[in-house]
mmCIF file of C-alpha atoms in Angstrom:
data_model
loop_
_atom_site.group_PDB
_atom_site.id
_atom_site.type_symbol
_atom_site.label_atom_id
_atom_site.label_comp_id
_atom_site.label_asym_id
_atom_site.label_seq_id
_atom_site.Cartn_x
_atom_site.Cartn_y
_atom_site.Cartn_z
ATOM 1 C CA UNK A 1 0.000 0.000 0.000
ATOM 2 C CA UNK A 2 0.941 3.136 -0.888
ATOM 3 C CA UNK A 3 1.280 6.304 1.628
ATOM 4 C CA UNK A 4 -0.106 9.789 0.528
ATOM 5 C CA UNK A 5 0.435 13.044 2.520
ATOM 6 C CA UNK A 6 -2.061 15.858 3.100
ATOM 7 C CA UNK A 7 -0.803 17.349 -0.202
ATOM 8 C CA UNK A 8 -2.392 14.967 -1.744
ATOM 9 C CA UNK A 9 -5.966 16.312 -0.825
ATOM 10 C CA UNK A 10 -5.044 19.681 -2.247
ATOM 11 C CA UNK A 11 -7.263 18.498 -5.113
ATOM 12 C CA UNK A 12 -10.305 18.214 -3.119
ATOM 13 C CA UNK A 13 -9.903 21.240 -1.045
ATOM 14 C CA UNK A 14 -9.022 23.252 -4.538
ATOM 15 C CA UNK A 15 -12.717 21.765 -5.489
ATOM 16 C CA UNK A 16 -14.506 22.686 -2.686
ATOM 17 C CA UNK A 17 -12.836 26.269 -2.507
ATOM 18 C CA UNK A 18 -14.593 26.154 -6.331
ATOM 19 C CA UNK A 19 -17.414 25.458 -4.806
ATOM 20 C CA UNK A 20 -17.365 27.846 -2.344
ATOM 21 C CA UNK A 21 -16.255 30.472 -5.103
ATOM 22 C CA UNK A 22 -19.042 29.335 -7.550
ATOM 23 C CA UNK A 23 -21.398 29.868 -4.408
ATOM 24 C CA UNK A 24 -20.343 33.042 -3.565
ATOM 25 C CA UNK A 25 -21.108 33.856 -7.126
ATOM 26 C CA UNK A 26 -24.405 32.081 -7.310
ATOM 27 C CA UNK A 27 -24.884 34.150 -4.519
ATOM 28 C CA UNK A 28 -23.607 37.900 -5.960
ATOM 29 C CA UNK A 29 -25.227 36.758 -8.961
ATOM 30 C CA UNK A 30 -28.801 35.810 -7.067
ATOM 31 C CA UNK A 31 -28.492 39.149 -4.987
ATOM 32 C CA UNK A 32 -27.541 42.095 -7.581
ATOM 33 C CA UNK A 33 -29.292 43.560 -10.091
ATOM 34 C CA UNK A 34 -32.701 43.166 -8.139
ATOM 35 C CA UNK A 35 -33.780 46.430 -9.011
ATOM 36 C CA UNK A 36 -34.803 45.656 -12.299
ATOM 37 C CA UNK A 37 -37.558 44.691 -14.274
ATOM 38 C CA UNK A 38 -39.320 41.332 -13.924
ATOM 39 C CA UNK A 39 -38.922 40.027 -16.861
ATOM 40 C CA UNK A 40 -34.990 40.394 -16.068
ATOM 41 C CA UNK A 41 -35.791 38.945 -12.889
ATOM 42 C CA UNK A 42 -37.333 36.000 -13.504
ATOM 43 C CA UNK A 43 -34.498 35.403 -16.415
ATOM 44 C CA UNK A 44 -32.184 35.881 -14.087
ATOM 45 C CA UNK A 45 -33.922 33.546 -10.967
ATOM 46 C CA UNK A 46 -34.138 30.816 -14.454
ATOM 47 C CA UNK A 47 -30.103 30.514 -14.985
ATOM 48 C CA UNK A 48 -29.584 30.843 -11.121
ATOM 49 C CA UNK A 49 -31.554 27.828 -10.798
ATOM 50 C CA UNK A 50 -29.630 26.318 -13.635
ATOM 51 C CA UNK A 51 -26.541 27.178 -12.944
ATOM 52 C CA UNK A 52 -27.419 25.989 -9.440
ATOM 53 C CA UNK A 53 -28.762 22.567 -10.467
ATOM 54 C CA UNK A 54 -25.488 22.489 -12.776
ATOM 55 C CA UNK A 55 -23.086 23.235 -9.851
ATOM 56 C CA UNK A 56 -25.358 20.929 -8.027
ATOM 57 C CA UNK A 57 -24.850 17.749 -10.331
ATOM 58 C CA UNK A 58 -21.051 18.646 -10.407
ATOM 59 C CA UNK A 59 -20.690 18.967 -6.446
ATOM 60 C CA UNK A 60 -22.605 15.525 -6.702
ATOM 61 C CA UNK A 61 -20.557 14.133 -9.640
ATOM 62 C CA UNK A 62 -17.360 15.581 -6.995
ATOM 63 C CA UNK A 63 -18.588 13.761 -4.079
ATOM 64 C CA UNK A 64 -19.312 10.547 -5.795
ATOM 65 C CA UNK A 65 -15.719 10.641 -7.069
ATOM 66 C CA UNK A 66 -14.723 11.967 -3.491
ATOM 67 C CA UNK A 67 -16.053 8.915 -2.192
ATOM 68 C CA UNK A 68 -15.161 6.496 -4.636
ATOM 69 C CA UNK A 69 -11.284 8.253 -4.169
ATOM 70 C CA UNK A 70 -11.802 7.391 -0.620
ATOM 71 C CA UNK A 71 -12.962 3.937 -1.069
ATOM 72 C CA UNK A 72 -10.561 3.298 -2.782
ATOM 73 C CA UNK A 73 -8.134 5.730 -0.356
ATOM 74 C CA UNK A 74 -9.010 3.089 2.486
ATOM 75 C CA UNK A 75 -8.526 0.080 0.289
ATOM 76 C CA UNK A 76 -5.500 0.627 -0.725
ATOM 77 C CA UNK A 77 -4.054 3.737 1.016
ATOM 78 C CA UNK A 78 -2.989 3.346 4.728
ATOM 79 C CA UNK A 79 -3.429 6.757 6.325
ATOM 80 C CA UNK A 80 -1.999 7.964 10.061
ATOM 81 C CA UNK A 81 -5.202 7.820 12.169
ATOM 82 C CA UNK A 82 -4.002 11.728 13.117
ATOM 83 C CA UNK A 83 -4.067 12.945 9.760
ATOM 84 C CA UNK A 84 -7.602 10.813 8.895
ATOM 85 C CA UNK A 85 -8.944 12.181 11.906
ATOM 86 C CA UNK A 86 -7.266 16.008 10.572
ATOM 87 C CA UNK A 87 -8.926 14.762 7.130
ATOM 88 C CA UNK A 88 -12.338 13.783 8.932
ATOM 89 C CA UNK A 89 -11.950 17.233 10.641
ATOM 90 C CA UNK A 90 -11.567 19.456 7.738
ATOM 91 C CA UNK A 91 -14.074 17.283 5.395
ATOM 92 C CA UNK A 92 -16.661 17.927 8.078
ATOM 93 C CA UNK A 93 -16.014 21.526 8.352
ATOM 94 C CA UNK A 94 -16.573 21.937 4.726
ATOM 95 C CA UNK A 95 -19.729 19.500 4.803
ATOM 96 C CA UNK A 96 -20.852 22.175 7.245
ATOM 97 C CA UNK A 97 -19.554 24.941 5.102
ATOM 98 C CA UNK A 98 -21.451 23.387 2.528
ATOM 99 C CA UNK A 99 -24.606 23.106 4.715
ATOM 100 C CA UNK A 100 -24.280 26.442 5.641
ATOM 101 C CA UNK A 101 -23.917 27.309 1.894
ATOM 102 C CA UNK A 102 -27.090 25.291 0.942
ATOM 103 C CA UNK A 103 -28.820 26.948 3.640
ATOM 104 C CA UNK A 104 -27.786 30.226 2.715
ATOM 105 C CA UNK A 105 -28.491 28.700 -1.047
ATOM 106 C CA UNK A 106 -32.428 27.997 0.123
ATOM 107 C CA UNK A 107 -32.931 31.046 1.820
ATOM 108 C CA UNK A 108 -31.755 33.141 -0.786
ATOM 109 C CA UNK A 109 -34.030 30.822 -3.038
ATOM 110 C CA UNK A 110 -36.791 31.732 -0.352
ATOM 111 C CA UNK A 111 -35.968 34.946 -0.625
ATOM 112 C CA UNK A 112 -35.855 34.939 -4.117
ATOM 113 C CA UNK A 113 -38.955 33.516 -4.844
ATOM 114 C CA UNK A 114 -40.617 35.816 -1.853
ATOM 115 C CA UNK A 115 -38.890 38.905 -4.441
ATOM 116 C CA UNK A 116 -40.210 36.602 -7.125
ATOM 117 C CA UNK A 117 -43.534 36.774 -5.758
ATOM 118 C CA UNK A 118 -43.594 40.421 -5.194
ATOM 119 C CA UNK A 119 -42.347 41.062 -8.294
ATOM 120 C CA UNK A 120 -45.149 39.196 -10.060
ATOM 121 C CA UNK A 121 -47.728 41.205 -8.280
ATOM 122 C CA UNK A 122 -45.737 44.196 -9.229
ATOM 123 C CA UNK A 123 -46.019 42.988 -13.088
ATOM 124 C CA UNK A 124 -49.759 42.223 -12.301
ATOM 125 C CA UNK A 125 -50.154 46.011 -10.971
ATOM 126 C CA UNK A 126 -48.325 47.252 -14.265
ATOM 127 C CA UNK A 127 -49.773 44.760 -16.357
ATOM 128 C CA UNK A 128 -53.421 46.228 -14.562
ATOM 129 C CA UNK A 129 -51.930 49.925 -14.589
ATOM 130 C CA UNK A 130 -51.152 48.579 -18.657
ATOM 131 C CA UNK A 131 -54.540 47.853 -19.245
ATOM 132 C CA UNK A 132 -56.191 50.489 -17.762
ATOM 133 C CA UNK A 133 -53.486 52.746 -19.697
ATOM 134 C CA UNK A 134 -54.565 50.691 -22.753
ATOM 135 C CA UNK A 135 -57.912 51.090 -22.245
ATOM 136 C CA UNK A 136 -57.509 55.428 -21.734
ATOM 137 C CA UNK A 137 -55.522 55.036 -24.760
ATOM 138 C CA UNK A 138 -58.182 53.576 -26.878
ATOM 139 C CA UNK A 139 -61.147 56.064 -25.003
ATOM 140 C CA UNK A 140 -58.365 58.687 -25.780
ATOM 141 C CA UNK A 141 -57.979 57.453 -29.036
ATOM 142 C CA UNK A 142 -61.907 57.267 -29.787
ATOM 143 C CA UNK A 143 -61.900 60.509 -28.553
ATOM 144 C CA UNK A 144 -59.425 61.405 -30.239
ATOM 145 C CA UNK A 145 -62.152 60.074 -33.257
ATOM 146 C CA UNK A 146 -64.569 61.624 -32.475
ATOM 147 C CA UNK A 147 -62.534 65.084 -31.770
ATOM 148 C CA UNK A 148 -61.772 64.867 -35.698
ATOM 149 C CA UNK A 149 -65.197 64.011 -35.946
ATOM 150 C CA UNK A 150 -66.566 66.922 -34.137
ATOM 151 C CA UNK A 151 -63.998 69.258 -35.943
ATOM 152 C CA UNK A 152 -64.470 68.301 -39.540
ATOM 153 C CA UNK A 153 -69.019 68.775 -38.273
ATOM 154 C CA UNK A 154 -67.192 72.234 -36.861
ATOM 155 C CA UNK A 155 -66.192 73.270 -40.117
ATOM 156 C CA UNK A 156 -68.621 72.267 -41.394
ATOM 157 C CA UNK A 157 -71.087 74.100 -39.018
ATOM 158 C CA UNK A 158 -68.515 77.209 -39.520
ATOM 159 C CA UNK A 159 -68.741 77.113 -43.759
ATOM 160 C CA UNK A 160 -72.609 76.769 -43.199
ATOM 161 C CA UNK A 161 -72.357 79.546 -40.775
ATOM 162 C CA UNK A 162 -70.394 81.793 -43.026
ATOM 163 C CA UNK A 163 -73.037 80.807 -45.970
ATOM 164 C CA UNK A 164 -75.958 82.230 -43.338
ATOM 165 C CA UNK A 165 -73.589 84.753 -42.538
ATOM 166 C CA UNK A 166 -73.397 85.870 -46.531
ATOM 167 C CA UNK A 167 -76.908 85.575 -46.838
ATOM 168 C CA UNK A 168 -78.049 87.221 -43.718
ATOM 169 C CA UNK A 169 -75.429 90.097 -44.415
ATOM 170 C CA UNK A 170 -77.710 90.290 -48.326
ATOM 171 C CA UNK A 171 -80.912 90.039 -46.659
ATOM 172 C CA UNK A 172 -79.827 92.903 -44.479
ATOM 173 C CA UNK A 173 -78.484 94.923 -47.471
ATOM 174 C CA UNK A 174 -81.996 94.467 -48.689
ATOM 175 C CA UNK A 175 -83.866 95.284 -45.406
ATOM 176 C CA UNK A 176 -81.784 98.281 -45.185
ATOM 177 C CA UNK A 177 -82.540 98.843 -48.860
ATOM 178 C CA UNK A 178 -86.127 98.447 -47.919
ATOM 179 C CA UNK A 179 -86.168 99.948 -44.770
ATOM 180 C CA UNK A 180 -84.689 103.550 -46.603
ATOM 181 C CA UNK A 181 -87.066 103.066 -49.137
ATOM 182 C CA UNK A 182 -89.632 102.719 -46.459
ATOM 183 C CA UNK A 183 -88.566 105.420 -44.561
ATOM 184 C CA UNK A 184 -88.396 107.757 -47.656
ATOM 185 C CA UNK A 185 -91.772 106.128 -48.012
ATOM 186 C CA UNK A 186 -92.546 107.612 -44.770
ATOM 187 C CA UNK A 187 -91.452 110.912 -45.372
ATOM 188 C CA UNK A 188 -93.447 110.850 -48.349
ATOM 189 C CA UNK A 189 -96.528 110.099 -47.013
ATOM 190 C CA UNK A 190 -95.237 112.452 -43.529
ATOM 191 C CA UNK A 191 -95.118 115.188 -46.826
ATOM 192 C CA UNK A 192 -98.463 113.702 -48.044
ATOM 193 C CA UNK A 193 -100.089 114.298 -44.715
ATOM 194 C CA UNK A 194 -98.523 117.373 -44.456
ATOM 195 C CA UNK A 195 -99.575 118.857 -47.686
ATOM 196 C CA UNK A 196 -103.162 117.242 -46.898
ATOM 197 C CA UNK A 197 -103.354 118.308 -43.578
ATOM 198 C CA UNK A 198 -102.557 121.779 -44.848
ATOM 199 C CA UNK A 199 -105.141 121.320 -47.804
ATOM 200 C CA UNK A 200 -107.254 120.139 -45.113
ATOM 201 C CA UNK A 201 -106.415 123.612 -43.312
ATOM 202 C CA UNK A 202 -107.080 125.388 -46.602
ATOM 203 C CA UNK A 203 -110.354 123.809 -47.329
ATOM 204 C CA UNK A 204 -111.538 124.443 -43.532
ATOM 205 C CA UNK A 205 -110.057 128.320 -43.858
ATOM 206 C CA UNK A 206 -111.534 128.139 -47.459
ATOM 207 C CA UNK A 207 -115.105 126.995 -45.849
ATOM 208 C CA UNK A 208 -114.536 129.623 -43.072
ATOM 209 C CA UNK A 209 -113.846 132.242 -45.793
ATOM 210 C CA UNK A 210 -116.825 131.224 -48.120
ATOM 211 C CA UNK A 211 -118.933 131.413 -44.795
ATOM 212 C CA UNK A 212 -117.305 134.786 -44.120
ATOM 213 C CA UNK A 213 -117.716 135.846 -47.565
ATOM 214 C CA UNK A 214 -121.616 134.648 -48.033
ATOM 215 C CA UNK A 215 -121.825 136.205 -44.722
ATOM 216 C CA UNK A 216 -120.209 139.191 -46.329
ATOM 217 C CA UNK A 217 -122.460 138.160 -49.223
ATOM 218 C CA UNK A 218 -125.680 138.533 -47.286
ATOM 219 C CA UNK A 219 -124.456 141.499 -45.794
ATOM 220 C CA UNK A 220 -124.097 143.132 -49.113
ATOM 221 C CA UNK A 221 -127.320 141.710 -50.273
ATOM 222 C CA UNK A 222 -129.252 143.042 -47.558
ATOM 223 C CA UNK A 223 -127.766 146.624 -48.197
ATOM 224 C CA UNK A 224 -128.012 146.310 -51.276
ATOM 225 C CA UNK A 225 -131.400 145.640 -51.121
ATOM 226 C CA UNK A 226 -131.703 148.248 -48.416
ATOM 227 C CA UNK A 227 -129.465 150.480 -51.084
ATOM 228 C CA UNK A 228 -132.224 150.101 -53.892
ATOM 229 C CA UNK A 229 -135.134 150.056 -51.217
ATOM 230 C CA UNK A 230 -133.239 153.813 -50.063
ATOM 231 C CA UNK A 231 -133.054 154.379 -53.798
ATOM 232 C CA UNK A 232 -136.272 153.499 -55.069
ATOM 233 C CA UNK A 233 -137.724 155.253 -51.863
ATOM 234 C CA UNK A 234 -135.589 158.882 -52.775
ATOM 235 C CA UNK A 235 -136.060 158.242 -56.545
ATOM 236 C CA UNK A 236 -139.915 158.834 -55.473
ATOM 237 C CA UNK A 237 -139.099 161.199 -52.956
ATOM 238 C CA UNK A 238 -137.240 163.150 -55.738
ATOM 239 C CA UNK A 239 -140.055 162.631 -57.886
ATOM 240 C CA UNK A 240 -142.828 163.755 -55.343
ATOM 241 C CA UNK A 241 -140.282 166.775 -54.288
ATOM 242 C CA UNK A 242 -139.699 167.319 -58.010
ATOM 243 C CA UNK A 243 -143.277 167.212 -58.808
ATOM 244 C CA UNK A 244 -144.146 169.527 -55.533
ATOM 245 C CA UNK A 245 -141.169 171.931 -56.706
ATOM 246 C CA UNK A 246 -142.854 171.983 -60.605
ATOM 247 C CA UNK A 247 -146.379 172.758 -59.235
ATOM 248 C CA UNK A 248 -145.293 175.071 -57.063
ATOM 249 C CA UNK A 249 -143.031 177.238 -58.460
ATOM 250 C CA UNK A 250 -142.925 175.805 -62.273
ATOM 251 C CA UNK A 251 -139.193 175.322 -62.129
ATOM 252 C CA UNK A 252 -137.967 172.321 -64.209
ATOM 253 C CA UNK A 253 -135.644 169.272 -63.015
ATOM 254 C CA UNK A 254 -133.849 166.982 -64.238
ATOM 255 C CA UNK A 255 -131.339 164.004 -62.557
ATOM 256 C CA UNK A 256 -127.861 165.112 -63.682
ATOM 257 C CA UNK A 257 -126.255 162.148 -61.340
ATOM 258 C CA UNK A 258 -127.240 159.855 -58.637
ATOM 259 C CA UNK A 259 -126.967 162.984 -56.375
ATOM 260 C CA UNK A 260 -127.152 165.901 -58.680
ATOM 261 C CA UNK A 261 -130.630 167.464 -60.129
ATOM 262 C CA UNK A 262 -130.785 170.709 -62.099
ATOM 263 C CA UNK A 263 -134.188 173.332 -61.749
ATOM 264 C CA UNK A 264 -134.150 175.032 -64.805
ATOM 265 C CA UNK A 265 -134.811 178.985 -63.663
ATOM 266 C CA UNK A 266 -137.151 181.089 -66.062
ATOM 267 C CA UNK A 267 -133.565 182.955 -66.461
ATOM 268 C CA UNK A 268 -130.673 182.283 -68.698
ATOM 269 C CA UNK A 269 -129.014 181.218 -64.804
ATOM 270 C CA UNK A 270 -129.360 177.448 -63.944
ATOM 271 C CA UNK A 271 -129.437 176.645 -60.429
ATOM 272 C CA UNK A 272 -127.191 173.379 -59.737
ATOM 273 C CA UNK A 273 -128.348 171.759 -56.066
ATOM 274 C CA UNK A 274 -126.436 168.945 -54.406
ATOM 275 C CA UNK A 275 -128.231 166.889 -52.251
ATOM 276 C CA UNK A 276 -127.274 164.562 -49.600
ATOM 277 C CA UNK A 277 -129.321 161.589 -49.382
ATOM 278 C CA UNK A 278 -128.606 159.743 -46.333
ATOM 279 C CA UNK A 279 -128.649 163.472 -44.723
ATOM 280 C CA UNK A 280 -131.469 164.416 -46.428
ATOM 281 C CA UNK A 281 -129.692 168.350 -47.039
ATOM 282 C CA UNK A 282 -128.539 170.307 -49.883
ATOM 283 C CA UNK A 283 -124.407 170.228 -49.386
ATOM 284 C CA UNK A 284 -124.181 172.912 -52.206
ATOM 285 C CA UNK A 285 -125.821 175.355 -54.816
ATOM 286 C CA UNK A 286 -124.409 176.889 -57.526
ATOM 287 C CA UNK A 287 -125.676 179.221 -60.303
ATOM 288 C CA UNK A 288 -124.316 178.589 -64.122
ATOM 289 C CA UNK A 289 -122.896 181.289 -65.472
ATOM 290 C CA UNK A 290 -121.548 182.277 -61.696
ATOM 291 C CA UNK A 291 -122.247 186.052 -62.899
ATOM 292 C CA UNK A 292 -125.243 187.032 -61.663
ATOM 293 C CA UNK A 293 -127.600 190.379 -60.553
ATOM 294 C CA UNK A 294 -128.257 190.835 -56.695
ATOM 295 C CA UNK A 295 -131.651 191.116 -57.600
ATOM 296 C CA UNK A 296 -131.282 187.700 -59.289
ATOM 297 C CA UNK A 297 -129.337 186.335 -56.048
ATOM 298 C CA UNK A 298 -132.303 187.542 -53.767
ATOM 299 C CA UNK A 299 -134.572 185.701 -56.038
ATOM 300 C CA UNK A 300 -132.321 182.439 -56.480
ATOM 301 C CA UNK A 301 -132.393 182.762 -52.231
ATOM 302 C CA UNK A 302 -135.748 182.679 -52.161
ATOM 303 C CA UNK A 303 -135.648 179.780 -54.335
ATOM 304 C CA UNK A 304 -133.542 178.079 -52.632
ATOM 305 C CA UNK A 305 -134.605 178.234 -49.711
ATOM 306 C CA UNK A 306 -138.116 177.148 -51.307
ATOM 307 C CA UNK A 307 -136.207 174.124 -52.160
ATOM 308 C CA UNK A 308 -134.382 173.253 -48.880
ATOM 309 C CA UNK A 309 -137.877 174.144 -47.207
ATOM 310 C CA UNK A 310 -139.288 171.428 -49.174
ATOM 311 C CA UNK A 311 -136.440 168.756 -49.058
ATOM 312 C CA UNK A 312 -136.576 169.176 -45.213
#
C-alpha cells in the first residue's frame, strides 16, 4: 500500500474552494441587479436555478468521485489515524460549510422567490396599470375620433355659418334697402299728410272764408237791397219833391247824377243843387254862369230856400 500526505488532498480542497467560489457567485449573482424589471428577474432567478442545479450535479458528480477516491483511499491507502482524523476534521467543516452554503443557497431561493412573488404582483399592478393605460388610450384614441369628428361637423357648421352669414349680411343689405325706401316712403306720405293736412287747413279756412264771404255776401245783399229800397224810396221822394217843386213854383228838373238834379230857372241862370241823401240836405248850390244880378241872387235865395224848405 501506498502512503499519501495531506498534499495529496489539495485536489479536493481546490474543489470545494470552487465550490465555495461558484457559491459566492451564485450568490452575488442571485443578490444584484434586483432592481430591475421582472422580466430580467425572472431570467435571471431561471439561470440561477440552472446554474445551481449544474453546480449541483457537479458537487454531486465531486462527491461521488470523493467517495469512490476514498474507497478506494481506504482500500489501498494506509493513512496515520491523526491525519484521517485532521482529514475527517476538515471534510466535516466543509460539509458544514457546505450546509451552511445550501442553507444560505435555500434562503436566498426563499428569498428569491418571496422577491419573485412580489415582483409578479408588481407585473400584475403594471400589467393592470397597462390595461387600464390601454384602455384610456383607446377612449383617448376614440376621442381622439370623435374630436376629428366633431372638428371636420365644426367646419362644417362654420362654412354653413359663413353661408348664413353671406346671406343674412344680403338680406340685411336688402332690409336696409327696404327699410330707406320705407322710410323715404314715410317721409313721403309724412309730406303727403302734411300737404293734406294743410289742404285740409285750406279747405276748412276756405269753408270759413266762403262762410265769411256769403256772410259778407248777405251782408251786401241786404244793403243792397236796403241800397235800392233807399233808392227806389228817394227816386220817389225826388219825384214827389220834383213834382211839388214843378207845381209850385214851375221850375224844371232833371237828374244830372245819382246825387245831382238841375231846376231850370225862367232865367238864362241854372241853379245846380247837391243833395245829400242819407242826410237828407242840400251840401251845395251853384248858379251857371256864376255872374249874376243881386236882384237875381235875392230871387235864387228865395228859391232856394223854397227848395231846402221842401227837401226838409
Amino acid at each position: 500500500n501506498k502512503r499519501f500526505d495531506m498534499a495529496d488532498l489539495a485536489p479536493i480542497r481546490r474543489v470545494l474552494e470552487d465550490l465555495k467560489a461558484n457559491c459566492s457567485d451564485l450568490v452575488h449573482v442571485r443578490t444584484k441587479g434586483l432592481d430591475e424589471g421582472a422580466q430580467a428577474k425572472s431570467d435571471e432567478v431561471r439561470r440561477a436555478k440552472m446554474t445551481f442545479t449544474q453546480r449541483k450535479l457537479k458537487l454531486l458528480d465531486k462527491e461521488a468521485k470523493k467517495h469512490m477516491l476514498e474507497e478506494i483511499w481506504h482500500d489501498h491507502v494506509q493513512i496515520d489515524p491523526e491525519e484521517q482524523r485532521e482529514a475527517e476534521r476538515e471534510t466535516a467543516d466543509k460539509k458544514e460549510v457546505v450546509k451552511k452554503l445550501k442553507k444560505a443557497n435555500a434562503d436566498s431561493l426563499f428569498m428569491l422567490k418571496g422577491e419573485a412573488q412580489q415582483i409578479a404582483l408588481e407585473v400584475d399592478e403594471l400589467n393592470e396599470g397597462a390595461r387600464k393605460l390601454e384602455a384610456k388610450l383607446d377612449a383617448t384614441k376614440r376621442a381622439q375620433v370623435l374630436a376629428v369628428e366633431q372638428q371636420q361637423q365644426q367646419a362644417s357648421l362654420v362654412e354653413r355659418i359663413a353661408h348664413h352669414r353671406a346671406q343674412l349680411k344680403k338680406i340685411d343689405s336688402k332690409l336696409r334697402m327696404a327699410q330707406g325706401a320705407a322710410e323715404e316712403l314715410q317721409q313721403q306720405r309724412e309730406s303727403v299728410e302734411a300737404q293734406t293736412a294743410d289742404v285740409h287747413g285750406h279747405v276748412q279756412r276756405c269753408v270759413q272764408d266762403r262762410e265769411v264771404v256769403q256772410q259778407q255776401l248777405m251782408h251786401v245783399q241786404t244793403l243792397s237791397q236796403r241800397h235800392v229800397a233807399q233808392q227806389n224810396e228817394r227816386t220817389a221822394w225826388f219825384e214827389q219833391v220834383s213834382s211839388v217843386i214843378r207845381s209850385l213854383s214851375g221850375i224844371s228838373c232833371a237828374q244830372i247824377d245819382a246825387n245831382t238834379f238841375q231846376y231850370v230857372l225862367p232865367t238864362e241862370h241854372a241853379l245846380h243843387i247837391c243833395i245829400d241823401a242819407a242826410q237828407g240836405t242840400i251840401t251845395s248850390a251853384t248858379l251857371h254862369p256864376p255872374t249874376v244880378h243881386v236882384t237875381d241872387l235875392e230871387l235864387h235865395a228865395i228859391r232856394l230856400n223854397s227848395v231846402e224848405f221842401l227837401v226838409r
